[in-house]
CSV table of C-alpha atoms and ligand atoms in Angstrom, one decimal:
chain,number,residue,atom,x,y,z
A,1,MET,CA,105.0,75.4,117.4
A,2,THR,CA,107.5,75.3,114.6
A,3,ILE,CA,111.0,74.0,115.3
A,4,GLU,CA,113.8,73.9,112.7
A,5,ARG,CA,115.1,70.5,112.1
A,6,SER,CA,117.8,69.1,109.9
A,7,THR,CA,116.6,65.5,109.6
A,8,PRO,CA,113.2,64.1,108.5
A,9,PRO,CA,110.9,63.4,111.5
A,10,LEU,CA,110.6,60.0,112.9
A,11,ASP,CA,107.7,57.8,111.9
A,12,VAL,CA,106.6,57.5,115.5
A,13,GLY,CA,103.5,55.4,114.6
A,14,ALA,CA,105.7,52.7,113.0
A,15,ILE,CA,108.1,52.8,115.9
A,16,ARG,CA,105.3,52.5,118.5
A,17,ALA,CA,104.0,49.5,116.6
A,18,ASP,CA,107.4,47.8,117.4
A,19,PHE,CA,106.8,48.0,121.1
A,20,PRO,CA,104.2,45.5,122.3
A,21,ILE,CA,103.9,47.0,125.8
A,22,LEU,CA,102.7,50.3,124.3
A,23,ALA,CA,99.6,48.7,122.9
A,24,SER,CA,98.4,47.9,126.5
A,25,SER,CA,95.6,49.8,128.2
A,26,ASP,CA,94.5,49.9,131.9
A,27,ALA,CA,91.2,48.7,133.3
A,28,ARG,CA,89.7,52.1,132.3
A,29,ASP,CA,90.8,51.6,128.8
A,30,GLN,CA,93.4,54.3,128.9
A,31,ARG,CA,96.4,53.5,126.8
A,32,LEU,CA,99.8,53.3,128.5
A,33,VAL,CA,101.8,56.6,128.3
A,34,TYR,CA,105.3,55.6,129.3
A,35,LEU,CA,107.4,58.6,130.4
A,36,ASP,CA,110.0,56.8,132.4
A,37,SER,CA,112.6,55.9,129.9
A,38,ALA,CA,115.4,57.6,131.8
A,39,ALA,CA,114.9,54.9,134.4
A,40,SER,CA,114.7,52.1,131.8
A,41,SER,CA,113.4,52.0,128.3
A,42,GLN,CA,110.8,49.7,126.8
A,43,LYS,CA,112.0,47.0,124.4
A,44,PRO,CA,111.1,46.6,120.7
A,45,ARG,CA,109.9,43.3,119.3
A,46,ALA,CA,113.3,42.9,117.6
A,47,VAL,CA,115.0,42.9,121.0
A,48,ILE,CA,112.4,40.7,122.7
A,49,GLU,CA,112.6,38.1,119.9
A,50,ALA,CA,116.4,38.2,119.9
A,51,ILE,CA,116.4,37.2,123.5
A,52,ASP,CA,114.2,34.3,122.7
A,53,ASP,CA,116.3,33.4,119.7
A,54,TYR,CA,119.5,33.5,121.6
A,55,TYR,CA,118.3,31.0,124.2
A,56,ARG,CA,116.8,28.8,121.5
A,57,GLU,CA,119.7,28.9,119.0
A,58,SER,CA,123.0,30.1,120.5
A,59,ASN,CA,123.1,29.7,124.3
A,60,ALA,CA,126.4,28.3,125.7
A,61,ASN,CA,129.1,29.7,127.9
A,62,ILE,CA,131.8,31.5,125.8
A,63,HIS,CA,135.5,31.6,125.2
A,64,ARG,CA,136.3,28.2,126.7
A,65,GLY,CA,134.1,25.8,124.7
A,66,VAL,CA,135.6,23.8,121.8
A,67,TYR,CA,132.2,22.9,120.4
A,68,ALA,CA,130.3,24.7,117.7
A,69,LEU,CA,127.6,26.1,119.9
A,70,SER,CA,130.0,27.7,122.3
A,71,GLU,CA,132.0,29.1,119.4
A,72,ARG,CA,128.8,30.6,118.0
A,73,ALA,CA,127.9,32.3,121.3
A,74,THR,CA,131.5,33.6,121.5
A,75,ALA,CA,131.4,34.9,118.0
A,76,ARG,CA,128.1,36.7,118.6
A,77,TYR,CA,129.3,38.2,121.9
A,78,GLU,CA,132.5,39.5,120.2
A,79,GLU,CA,130.4,40.8,117.3
A,80,ALA,CA,128.3,42.8,119.8
A,81,ARG,CA,131.5,44.3,121.2
A,82,HIS,CA,132.3,45.5,117.6
A,83,LEU,CA,128.8,47.0,117.3
A,84,VAL,CA,129.3,48.8,120.6
A,85,ALA,CA,132.7,50.1,119.6
A,86,ASP,CA,131.3,51.4,116.3
A,87,PHE,CA,128.3,53.0,118.0
A,88,ILE,CA,130.5,55.2,120.2
A,89,ASN,CA,133.4,55.5,117.7
A,90,ALA,CA,135.9,53.7,119.9
A,91,GLU,CA,139.3,53.2,118.2
A,92,SER,CA,139.1,49.4,119.0
A,93,PRO,CA,136.5,46.9,120.3
A,94,ARG,CA,139.1,46.0,122.9
A,95,GLU,CA,138.3,49.4,124.5
A,96,CYS,CA,134.8,48.2,125.2
A,97,ILE,CA,134.2,46.1,128.3
A,98,PHE,CA,130.9,44.5,129.0
A,99,VAL,CA,129.7,45.1,132.5
A,100,ARG,CA,126.3,45.0,134.1
A,101,ASN,CA,125.4,48.7,133.9
A,102,THR,CA,126.8,52.2,134.3
A,103,THR,CA,127.1,51.8,138.1
A,104,GLU,CA,129.4,48.8,137.7
A,105,ALA,CA,131.4,50.5,135.0
A,106,ILE,CA,132.2,53.5,137.2
A,107,ASN,CA,133.0,51.3,140.2
A,108,LEU,CA,135.4,49.4,137.9
A,109,VAL,CA,137.2,52.7,137.0
A,110,ALA,CA,137.2,53.9,140.6
A,111,ASN,CA,138.7,50.6,141.9
A,112,ALA,CA,141.0,49.4,139.1
A,113,TRP,CA,142.3,52.8,137.9
A,114,GLY,CA,141.6,54.8,141.0
A,115,ARG,CA,143.3,52.7,143.6
A,116,ARG,CA,146.5,52.7,141.5
A,117,ASN,CA,146.5,56.4,140.5
A,118,VAL,CA,144.7,58.4,143.2
A,119,HIS,CA,146.6,58.9,146.4
A,120,GLN,CA,146.5,60.7,149.8
A,121,GLY,CA,145.6,64.3,149.4
A,122,ASP,CA,144.7,64.1,145.7
A,123,LEU,CA,141.7,65.9,144.4
A,124,ILE,CA,138.7,64.2,142.6
A,125,VAL,CA,136.4,66.6,140.8
A,126,VAL,CA,132.7,65.7,140.3
A,127,THR,CA,129.7,67.9,139.7
A,128,GLU,CA,126.8,68.9,141.9
A,129,MET,CA,124.4,67.3,139.4
A,130,GLU,CA,126.0,63.8,139.4
A,131,HIS,CA,123.8,60.7,139.7
A,132,HIS,CA,124.9,58.8,142.9
A,133,SER,CA,126.6,56.2,140.7
A,134,ASN,CA,129.1,58.8,139.6
A,135,LEU,CA,129.6,60.1,143.1
A,136,VAL,CA,129.5,57.2,145.7
A,137,PRO,CA,132.2,55.1,143.9
A,138,TRP,CA,134.5,58.2,144.2
A,139,GLN,CA,133.6,58.6,147.8
A,140,LEU,CA,134.5,55.0,148.5
A,141,LEU,CA,137.8,55.5,146.7
A,142,ALA,CA,138.5,58.8,148.5
A,143,GLU,CA,137.9,57.2,151.9
A,144,GLN,CA,140.3,54.3,151.1
A,145,VAL,CA,143.2,56.4,149.8
A,146,GLY,CA,142.7,59.7,151.7
A,147,ALA,CA,141.7,61.7,148.6
A,148,ARG,CA,139.5,64.8,148.6
A,149,ILE,CA,136.3,65.4,146.5
A,150,GLU,CA,135.1,68.8,145.2
A,151,ALA,CA,132.0,69.4,143.0
A,152,ILE,CA,131.6,71.8,140.1
A,153,PRO,CA,128.6,73.8,141.3
A,154,VAL,CA,125.4,74.1,139.4
A,155,THR,CA,124.0,77.6,138.5
A,156,PRO,CA,120.3,78.5,139.1
A,157,ASP,CA,119.7,77.6,135.4
A,158,GLY,CA,120.8,74.1,136.1
A,159,VAL,CA,124.1,74.3,134.2
A,160,LEU,CA,127.7,73.8,135.4
A,161,ASP,CA,129.6,76.9,136.7
A,162,LEU,CA,132.6,76.7,134.4
A,163,ASP,CA,134.4,79.5,136.1
A,164,ALA,CA,134.3,77.5,139.3
A,165,TYR,CA,135.5,74.5,137.3
A,166,ALA,CA,138.5,76.5,136.1
A,167,ARG,CA,139.4,77.3,139.8
A,168,LEU,CA,139.1,73.6,140.7
A,169,LEU,CA,141.4,72.7,137.8
A,170,ALA,CA,144.0,75.1,139.1
A,171,GLN,CA,144.3,72.6,142.0
A,172,GLU,CA,145.4,69.9,139.5
A,173,PRO,CA,142.8,67.2,140.2
A,174,LYS,CA,143.7,63.6,139.3
A,175,VAL,CA,140.2,62.9,137.9
A,176,VAL,CA,137.2,64.8,136.6
A,177,ALA,CA,134.0,62.7,136.7
A,178,VAL,CA,131.1,64.3,134.9
A,179,GLY,CA,127.7,63.2,133.6
A,180,HIS,CA,127.1,63.8,129.8
A,181,VAL,CA,123.4,64.5,130.3
A,182,SER,CA,121.8,65.0,133.7
A,183,ASN,CA,119.1,62.5,134.5
A,184,SER,CA,117.3,65.1,136.6
A,185,ALA,CA,118.0,68.7,135.4
A,186,GLY,CA,118.2,67.3,131.8
A,187,THR,CA,121.2,69.5,131.1
A,188,ILE,CA,123.6,68.4,128.3
A,189,ASN,CA,127.0,69.2,129.7
A,190,PRO,CA,129.8,70.6,127.4
A,191,VAL,CA,131.8,67.4,127.9
A,192,ALA,CA,134.3,68.0,125.1
A,193,GLU,CA,135.2,71.4,126.5
A,194,ILE,CA,135.3,70.0,130.1
A,195,ALA,CA,137.6,67.2,128.9
A,196,ARG,CA,139.9,69.5,127.0
A,197,GLN,CA,140.4,71.6,130.0
A,198,ALA,CA,140.8,68.6,132.3
A,199,LYS,CA,143.5,67.1,130.0
A,200,ALA,CA,145.3,70.4,130.0
A,201,ALA,CA,145.4,70.2,133.8
A,202,GLY,CA,146.6,66.6,133.7
A,203,ALA,CA,143.4,64.9,134.9
A,204,VAL,CA,141.7,61.8,133.6
A,205,VAL,CA,138.2,62.2,132.4
A,206,VAL,CA,135.4,59.8,133.4
A,207,VAL,CA,132.1,60.4,131.7
A,208,ASP,CA,128.7,59.0,132.9
A,209,GLY,CA,126.9,58.5,129.6
A,210,ALA,CA,123.9,56.7,131.0
A,211,GLN,CA,121.5,59.4,129.7
A,212,ALA,CA,123.5,60.3,126.6
A,213,ALA,CA,124.4,57.1,124.8
A,214,PRO,CA,120.7,56.1,124.3
A,215,HIS,CA,119.7,59.5,123.1
A,216,LEU,CA,122.4,61.2,121.0
A,217,ALA,CA,125.3,60.4,118.7
A,218,VAL,CA,128.3,59.7,121.0
A,219,ASP,CA,131.8,59.9,119.7
A,220,VAL,CA,134.2,59.1,122.6
A,221,GLN,CA,137.2,60.2,120.6
A,222,ALA,CA,135.7,63.6,119.7
A,223,LEU,CA,134.6,64.1,123.3
A,224,GLY,CA,138.1,63.3,124.6
A,225,ALA,CA,136.7,60.9,127.2
A,226,ASP,CA,139.2,58.6,128.9
A,227,PHE,CA,136.4,56.5,130.2
A,228,TYR,CA,132.7,56.5,129.2
A,229,ALA,CA,130.0,54.4,130.9
A,230,PHE,CA,126.5,53.5,129.8
A,231,SER,CA,123.7,50.9,130.4
A,232,GLY,CA,122.1,48.8,127.8
A,233,HIS,CA,118.7,48.7,129.5
A,234,LYS,CA,118.2,52.5,129.0
A,235,MET,CA,118.7,52.0,125.2
A,236,LEU,CA,116.2,49.4,124.3
A,237,ALA,CA,118.3,46.4,125.4
A,238,PRO,CA,117.6,44.0,128.2
A,239,MET,CA,118.7,44.7,131.8
A,240,GLY,CA,122.0,42.9,132.4
A,241,ALA,CA,124.6,44.4,130.0
A,242,GLY,CA,126.2,47.8,130.1
A,243,VAL,CA,129.5,49.1,128.7
A,244,LEU,CA,132.7,50.7,130.0
A,245,TYR,CA,134.7,52.3,127.3
A,246,GLY,CA,138.3,53.1,128.3
A,247,ARG,CA,141.2,54.3,126.2
A,248,LEU,CA,143.5,51.3,125.6
A,249,PRO,CA,146.7,52.6,127.2
A,250,LEU,CA,144.8,53.3,130.4
A,251,LEU,CA,143.1,49.9,130.4
A,252,GLU,CA,146.3,48.1,129.7
A,253,ALA,CA,148.0,49.8,132.7
A,254,MET,CA,145.1,48.9,135.0
A,255,PRO,CA,145.0,45.9,137.4
A,256,PRO,CA,141.7,43.9,137.4
A,257,PHE,CA,138.6,45.0,139.4
A,258,LEU,CA,137.1,41.5,140.0
A,259,GLY,CA,139.1,38.3,140.1
A,260,GLY,CA,138.1,34.8,139.0
A,261,GLY,CA,137.6,32.8,135.8
A,262,GLY,CA,138.3,34.3,132.4
A,263,MET,CA,140.4,37.2,133.5
A,264,ILE,CA,143.7,35.4,134.2
A,265,ARG,CA,146.7,34.3,132.1
A,266,LYS,CA,148.4,32.0,134.7
A,267,VAL,CA,147.3,31.0,138.2
A,268,GLU,CA,149.4,29.6,141.0
A,269,ILE,CA,148.4,29.1,144.6
A,270,GLY,CA,149.9,32.4,145.8
A,271,ARG,CA,149.6,34.6,142.7
A,272,SER,CA,148.3,35.1,139.2
A,273,THR,CA,148.9,37.0,136.1
A,274,TRP,CA,146.2,38.8,134.1
A,275,ALA,CA,144.6,38.2,130.7
A,276,ASP,CA,144.8,40.9,128.1
A,277,VAL,CA,142.2,43.7,127.9
A,278,PRO,CA,139.2,43.4,127.7
A,279,ALA,CA,139.1,39.8,129.2
A,280,ARG,CA,141.0,41.1,132.2
A,281,PHE,CA,137.9,43.1,133.2
A,282,GLU,CA,135.3,40.5,132.5
A,283,ALA,CA,135.7,38.0,135.4
A,284,GLY,CA,133.3,35.1,135.5
A,285,THR,CA,130.5,34.3,133.1
A,286,PRO,CA,129.3,37.5,131.5
A,287,ALA,CA,125.7,38.3,130.6
A,288,VAL,CA,126.3,36.8,127.2
A,289,GLY,CA,122.7,36.9,125.9
A,290,ASP,CA,122.2,40.4,127.2
A,291,ALA,CA,125.4,41.7,125.5
A,292,ILE,CA,124.4,40.1,122.2
A,293,VAL,CA,121.0,41.6,122.3
A,294,LEU,CA,122.5,45.0,123.2
A,295,GLY,CA,124.0,44.7,119.8
A,296,VAL,CA,120.5,44.1,118.3
A,297,ALA,CA,119.3,47.2,120.2
A,298,ILE,CA,122.2,49.2,118.8
A,299,GLU,CA,121.3,48.1,115.2
A,300,TYR,CA,117.7,49.1,115.8
A,301,LEU,CA,118.8,52.6,117.0
A,302,LYS,CA,121.3,52.9,114.1
A,303,ARG,CA,118.5,52.1,111.6
A,304,ILE,CA,116.6,55.1,113.0
A,305,GLY,CA,119.7,57.2,113.2
A,306,MET,CA,121.0,58.8,116.4
A,307,ASP,CA,120.7,62.3,114.9
A,308,ARG,CA,117.0,61.7,114.3
A,309,VAL,CA,116.6,60.2,117.8
A,310,ARG,CA,118.1,63.4,119.2
A,311,GLU,CA,116.0,65.8,117.1
A,312,HIS,CA,112.8,63.9,117.9
A,313,GLU,CA,113.4,64.1,121.6
A,314,ARG,CA,114.5,67.8,121.4
A,315,ASP,CA,111.2,68.6,119.6
A,316,LEU,CA,109.2,66.7,122.2
A,317,THR,CA,111.1,68.4,125.0
A,318,ALA,CA,110.4,71.8,123.5
A,319,TYR,CA,106.7,70.9,123.3
A,320,GLY,CA,106.8,69.6,126.9
A,321,LEU,CA,108.6,72.7,128.2
A,322,ALA,CA,106.0,74.9,126.5
A,323,ARG,CA,102.9,72.9,127.7
A,324,LEU,CA,104.2,72.4,131.3
A,325,GLY,CA,105.2,76.1,131.3
A,326,GLU,CA,101.5,77.0,131.0
A,327,ILE,CA,100.6,75.3,134.3
A,328,ALA,CA,100.4,77.8,137.2
A,329,GLY,CA,102.6,76.8,140.1
A,330,LEU,CA,104.7,74.3,138.1
A,331,SER,CA,108.4,75.0,138.1
A,332,ILE,CA,110.9,73.1,135.9
A,333,LEU,CA,114.4,72.2,136.8
A,334,GLY,CA,117.2,73.0,134.3
A,335,PRO,CA,117.7,75.0,131.2
A,336,ARG,CA,114.6,76.5,129.5
A,337,ASN,CA,116.0,75.9,126.0
A,338,ALA,CA,115.4,72.4,124.6
A,339,ASP,CA,118.6,72.6,122.6
A,340,ALA,CA,120.5,72.6,125.9
A,341,ARG,CA,118.8,69.6,127.3
A,342,GLY,CA,118.1,65.9,126.8
A,343,GLY,CA,114.6,64.4,126.8
A,344,VAL,CA,114.1,64.7,130.6
A,345,ILE,CA,111.8,67.2,132.3
A,346,SER,CA,111.8,67.3,136.2
A,347,PHE,CA,109.3,69.5,137.8
A,348,ASP,CA,107.7,70.6,141.0
A,349,VAL,CA,104.1,71.4,141.4
A,350,ALA,CA,103.6,73.9,144.2
A,351,GLY,CA,101.7,72.4,147.2
A,352,ILE,CA,101.6,68.8,145.8
A,353,HIS,CA,104.1,66.2,146.8
A,354,PRO,CA,105.7,64.6,143.7
A,355,HIS,CA,104.6,61.1,144.9
A,356,ASP,CA,101.0,62.4,144.9
A,357,VAL,CA,101.5,63.8,141.4
A,358,ALA,CA,102.9,60.5,140.2
A,359,ALA,CA,100.1,58.5,141.9
A,360,ILE,CA,97.4,60.6,140.2
A,361,LEU,CA,99.2,60.3,136.9
A,362,ASP,CA,99.3,56.6,137.4
A,363,GLY,CA,95.5,56.8,137.7
A,364,HIS,CA,95.6,58.2,134.1
A,365,ASN,CA,97.9,55.3,133.1
A,366,VAL,CA,100.8,57.8,132.7
A,367,ALA,CA,104.0,56.4,134.1
A,368,VAL,CA,106.4,58.9,135.5
A,369,ARG,CA,109.0,58.8,138.3
A,370,ALA,CA,108.9,60.7,141.5
A,371,GLY,CA,111.8,61.1,144.0
A,372,HIS,CA,115.3,62.4,144.2
A,373,HIS,CA,116.3,60.5,141.1
A,374,CYS,CA,119.6,59.4,142.8
A,375,CYS,CA,120.7,63.1,142.7
A,376,GLN,CA,120.3,64.2,146.3
A,377,PRO,CA,123.0,66.9,146.1
A,378,LEU,CA,121.2,68.5,143.1
A,379,MET,CA,117.8,68.3,144.8
A,380,ARG,CA,119.4,70.0,147.9
A,381,ARG,CA,120.9,72.7,145.6
A,382,PHE,CA,117.4,73.6,144.5
A,383,GLY,CA,115.9,73.4,148.0
A,384,LEU,CA,113.9,70.3,147.1
A,385,THR,CA,113.8,66.7,148.3
A,386,ALA,CA,112.1,65.3,145.3
A,387,THR,CA,110.6,66.1,141.9
A,388,THR,CA,108.3,64.5,139.4
A,389,ARG,CA,110.1,63.5,136.2
A,390,ALA,CA,108.9,62.8,132.7
A,391,SER,CA,111.4,61.4,130.2
A,392,PHE,CA,111.0,60.7,126.5
A,393,TYR,CA,112.3,58.3,124.0
A,394,VAL,CA,111.8,57.3,120.3
A,395,TYR,CA,108.3,56.0,121.0
A,396,ASN,CA,106.8,59.1,122.6
A,397,GLU,CA,104.7,61.6,120.8
A,398,PRO,CA,103.1,65.0,121.5
A,399,ASP,CA,99.9,63.3,122.6
A,400,ASP,CA,101.9,61.7,125.5
A,401,VAL,CA,102.8,65.2,126.7
A,402,ASP,CA,99.1,66.2,126.4
A,403,ARG,CA,98.1,63.2,128.6
A,404,LEU,CA,100.8,64.2,131.1
A,405,VAL,CA,99.4,67.8,131.2
A,406,GLU,CA,95.8,66.5,131.7
A,407,GLY,CA,97.0,64.3,134.6
A,408,ILE,CA,98.8,67.2,136.3
A,409,LEU,CA,95.8,69.5,135.9
A,410,ASP,CA,93.7,66.7,137.5
A,411,ALA,CA,96.2,66.6,140.4
A,412,LYS,CA,95.8,70.3,140.8
A,413,ARG,CA,92.0,70.1,140.8
A,414,ILE,CA,92.1,67.3,143.5
A,415,PHE,CA,94.6,69.1,145.7
A,416,GLU,CA,93.3,72.6,145.3
A,417,ALA,CA,89.6,71.7,145.9
B,1,PMP,N1,124.0,57.7,135.8
B,1,PMP,C1,122.8,58.3,135.3
B,1,PMP,C2,122.9,59.7,134.8
B,1,PMP,C3,121.6,57.7,135.4
B,1,PMP,O1,120.5,58.3,135.0
B,1,PMP,C4,121.6,56.3,135.8
B,1,PMP,C5,120.3,55.5,135.9
B,1,PMP,N2,119.3,56.2,136.6
B,1,PMP,C6,122.8,55.7,136.3
B,1,PMP,C7,123.9,56.5,136.2
B,1,PMP,C8,122.8,54.4,136.8
B,1,PMP,O2,122.5,53.5,135.8
B,1,PMP,P1,122.4,51.9,136.2
B,1,PMP,O3,121.3,51.8,137.3
B,1,PMP,O4,121.9,51.3,134.9
B,1,PMP,O5,123.7,51.5,136.7
């Protein structure tokens, strides 16, 4: 298959050599095929060594120490914030708050911004394809303040119904919460257009970027996102550090989410005042080492180039869609065109439970995920309870897709015998 590309292809062999885990094989000498990066990515040697290096060379608590080691840890932590800001084109590093993950980032917005700005009877717009982390925090808020939630429906092709969105905007929602790339249907949503329309209707735009920031060039200003959330562990970094981007005027007007050390200006017994942004939102000891190493992961991705990451995954997805499309009884969720989707393919194999497909693939040392992928409303929309999901990253290659296909054909042989 020939696919037009505007950047030179990745040297996947060289990239794979950076990931020690990919050199492993199972007891039957089958090399590991890792197709679950949407859940969490593998880590390159640069990241693994940076974790070790941090604890050997720079480990101390930050911001309060007056000794050189603490100052070094603080400087490296703040450097990582600059790298994050540059990576998503935030106007200022102060707009980037270190949190644990996407889930915590969205809970922060729903609590700190939401409780102050969303009131009885207000409308919160989400989408039918949201991950539970961009749904449940809004439900908790709605329950507390008496707000309503409506979802932009998903069409049979797995894209958002933008006519229905326009009708929801006519009701002047307070917030529009949308995923940039679906972790299940794979759909890349037109976030810039959604945000433009939301702003015109007076809504604040919260973007779940968990499946986008690791895989394509994100420019929060061009997107028009008021808030943008993502997780380091899905983009080559350790588990433990994620990011909430928020536009500075919004963050500055927000009360804290969590209270404790590091986020205060003055504390009395009965009341306190708050530190400036971003410290206001980083209560307690942060995951300093994880945030610093997120910076190392970002540098690794920047060396490859996010446009090349995107094109590589698009090509693999196109190949995956074509190969999986040849399998009788296999149906794929989401758009058929690889340009319209990220590197995630969820599928159903008629007559075989996704957990059985995944277990047989595991016997081939092919790691995929099976389940509802924290998208129960989307599964329900397609009349399913679960799918099998293969997801790609910089270290995957067409041979991985071939191994996936072989495993699925084996599952069919076993179940159709
Ligand atoms: N949103 C999307 C679209 C996701 O794919 C995920 C991870 N599966 C999350 C949010 C939650 O990410 P985390 O578990 O890192 O908070």
